[in-house]
XYZ file of C-alpha atoms in Angstrom:
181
model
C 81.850 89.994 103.062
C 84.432 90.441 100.161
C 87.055 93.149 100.580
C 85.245 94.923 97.436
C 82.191 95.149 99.710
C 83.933 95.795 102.576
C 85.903 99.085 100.614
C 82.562 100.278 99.153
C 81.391 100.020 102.524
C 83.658 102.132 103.781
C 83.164 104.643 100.900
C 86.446 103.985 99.307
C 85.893 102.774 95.456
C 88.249 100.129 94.887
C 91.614 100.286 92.504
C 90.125 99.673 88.848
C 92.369 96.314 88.089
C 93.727 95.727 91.398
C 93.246 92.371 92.441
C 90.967 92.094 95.710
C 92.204 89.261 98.121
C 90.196 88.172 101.408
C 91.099 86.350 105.083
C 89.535 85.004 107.162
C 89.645 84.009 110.813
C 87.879 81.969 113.262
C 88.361 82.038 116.939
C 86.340 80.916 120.216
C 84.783 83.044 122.221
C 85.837 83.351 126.077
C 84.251 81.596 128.055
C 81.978 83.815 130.842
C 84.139 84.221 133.789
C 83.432 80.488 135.815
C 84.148 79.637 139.104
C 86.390 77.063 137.945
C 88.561 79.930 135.919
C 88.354 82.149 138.668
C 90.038 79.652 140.713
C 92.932 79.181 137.922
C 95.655 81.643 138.952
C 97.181 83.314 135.498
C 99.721 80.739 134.740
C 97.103 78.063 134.750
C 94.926 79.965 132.700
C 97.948 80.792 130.329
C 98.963 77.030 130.495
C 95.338 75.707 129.455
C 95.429 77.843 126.488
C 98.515 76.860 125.588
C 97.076 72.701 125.880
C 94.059 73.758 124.397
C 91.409 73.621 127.319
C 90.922 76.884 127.185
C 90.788 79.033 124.084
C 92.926 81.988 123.548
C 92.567 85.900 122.923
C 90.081 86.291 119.667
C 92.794 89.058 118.774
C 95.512 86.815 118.007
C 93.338 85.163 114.978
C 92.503 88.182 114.087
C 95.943 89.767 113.980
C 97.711 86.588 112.981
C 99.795 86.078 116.506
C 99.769 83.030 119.068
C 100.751 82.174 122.308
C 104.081 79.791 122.536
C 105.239 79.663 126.164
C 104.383 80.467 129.711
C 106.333 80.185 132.563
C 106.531 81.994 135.824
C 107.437 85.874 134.987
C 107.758 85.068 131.347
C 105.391 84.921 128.220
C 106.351 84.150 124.453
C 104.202 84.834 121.101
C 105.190 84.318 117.390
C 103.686 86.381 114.580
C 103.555 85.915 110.885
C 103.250 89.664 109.570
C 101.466 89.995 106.093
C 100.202 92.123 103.914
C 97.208 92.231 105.686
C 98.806 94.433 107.717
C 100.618 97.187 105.887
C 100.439 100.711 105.924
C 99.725 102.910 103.741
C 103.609 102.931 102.923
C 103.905 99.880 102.716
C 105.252 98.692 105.666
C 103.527 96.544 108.686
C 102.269 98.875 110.640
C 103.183 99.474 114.249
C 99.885 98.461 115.518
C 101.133 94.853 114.701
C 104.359 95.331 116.870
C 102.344 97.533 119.472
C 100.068 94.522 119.871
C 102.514 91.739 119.817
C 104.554 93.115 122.599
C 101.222 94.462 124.897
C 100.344 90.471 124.818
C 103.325 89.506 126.122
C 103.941 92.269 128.771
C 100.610 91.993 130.232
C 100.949 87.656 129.930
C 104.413 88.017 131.611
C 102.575 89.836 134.278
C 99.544 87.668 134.005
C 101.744 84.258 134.967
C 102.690 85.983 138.518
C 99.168 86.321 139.479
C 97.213 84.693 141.898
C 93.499 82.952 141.820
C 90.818 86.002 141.400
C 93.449 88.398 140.315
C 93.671 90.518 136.549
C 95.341 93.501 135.547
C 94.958 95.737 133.143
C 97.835 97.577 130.957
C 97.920 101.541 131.796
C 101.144 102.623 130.396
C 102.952 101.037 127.502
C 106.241 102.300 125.435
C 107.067 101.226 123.008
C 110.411 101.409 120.732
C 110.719 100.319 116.899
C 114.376 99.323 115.345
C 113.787 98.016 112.198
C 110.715 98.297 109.854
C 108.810 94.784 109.312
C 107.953 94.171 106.033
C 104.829 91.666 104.679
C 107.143 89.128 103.713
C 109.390 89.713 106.916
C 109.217 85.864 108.326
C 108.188 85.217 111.711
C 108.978 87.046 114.587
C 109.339 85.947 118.567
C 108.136 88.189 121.608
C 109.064 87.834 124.524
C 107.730 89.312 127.807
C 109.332 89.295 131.142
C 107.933 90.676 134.401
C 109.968 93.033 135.960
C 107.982 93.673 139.337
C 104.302 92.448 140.359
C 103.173 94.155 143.583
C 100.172 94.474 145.258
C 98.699 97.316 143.109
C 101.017 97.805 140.232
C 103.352 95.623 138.026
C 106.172 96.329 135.331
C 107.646 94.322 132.460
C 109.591 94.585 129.117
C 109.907 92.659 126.081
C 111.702 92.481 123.049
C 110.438 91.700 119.259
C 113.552 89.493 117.288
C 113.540 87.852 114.053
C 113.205 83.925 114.177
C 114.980 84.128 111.239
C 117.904 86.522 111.938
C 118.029 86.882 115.614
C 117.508 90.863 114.936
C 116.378 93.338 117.443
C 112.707 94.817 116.034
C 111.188 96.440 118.672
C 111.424 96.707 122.528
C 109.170 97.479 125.004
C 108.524 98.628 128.619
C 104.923 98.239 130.215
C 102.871 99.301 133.841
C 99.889 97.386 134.835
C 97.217 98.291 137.286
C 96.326 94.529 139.050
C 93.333 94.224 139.967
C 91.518 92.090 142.552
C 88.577 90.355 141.448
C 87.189 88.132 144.056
């Protein structure tokens, strides 16, 4: 669908002379939950994604983000923001940062988790610094788990600039976990 249709769709004529530009994404989809994933504790699911085995969230194609690193208690994306993704001031909106930094709190928490085990995010804060802009190059999150208990978990992360090293946004996050099996 072209973004003309996709604006006349919505009811929204488009801009008489504004150019109309289009993106597309592809993704995988999950795979139904197996026995052999539910036997993959959430670093080796993280890990597979990372090596390919397994694909990854159909969000981050969609958004533009990807998974970088796992270890235990930590998890890293990069993001290219775009203009794709602004505002109606003009600015990426906050959804983008919101999203970026929910990934990696709730993957931080996700490497600490056994076989048969999920969790779901139920409170999330989030802080911006610095506005992020469509030609703002990439930017790193980082996630790192805080506390993974039986029933709840914690984490925070922090947005920076790969370019700059600058602070964007921070976050803190609670997760219910979840037994499965």
């Amino acid at each position: 669908m072209t973004t003309y249709e996709t604006r006349f769709e919505t009811g929204v004529p488009p801009v008489p002379g504004a150019p109309l530009r289009s993106r597309t994404h592809t993704w995988q989809p999950r795979p139904e939950s197996t026995s052999e994933i539910l036997g993959m504790s959430g670093l080796e699911i993280l890990r597979a994604s990372l090596k390919g085995e397994l694909p990854g969230a159909s969000m981050m194609s969609t958004l533009g983000f990807r998974l970088t690193e796992a270890a235990e208690g930590v998890a890293v994306f990069e993001g290219e923001p775009g203009d794709h993704l602004l505002n109606p001031m003009g600015t990426v909106h906050g959804g983008f940062l919101a999203t970026l930094l929910d990934s990696a709190l709730g993957s931080s928490v996700m490497t600490l988790l056994p076989a048969g085990t999920a969790y779901t995010t139920v409170q999330l804060g989030v802080h911006m610094i610095r506005p992020v802009m469509a030609d703002t190059p990439t930017l790193r999150c980082e996630g790192t788990a805080l506390h993974v208990g039986r029933t709840t978990a914690t984490a925070e992360a922090r947005v920076t600039g790969t370019h700059d090293g600058k602070l964007y946004a921070h976050a803190t996050t609670t997760c219910a976990i979840l037994r499965t099996v």
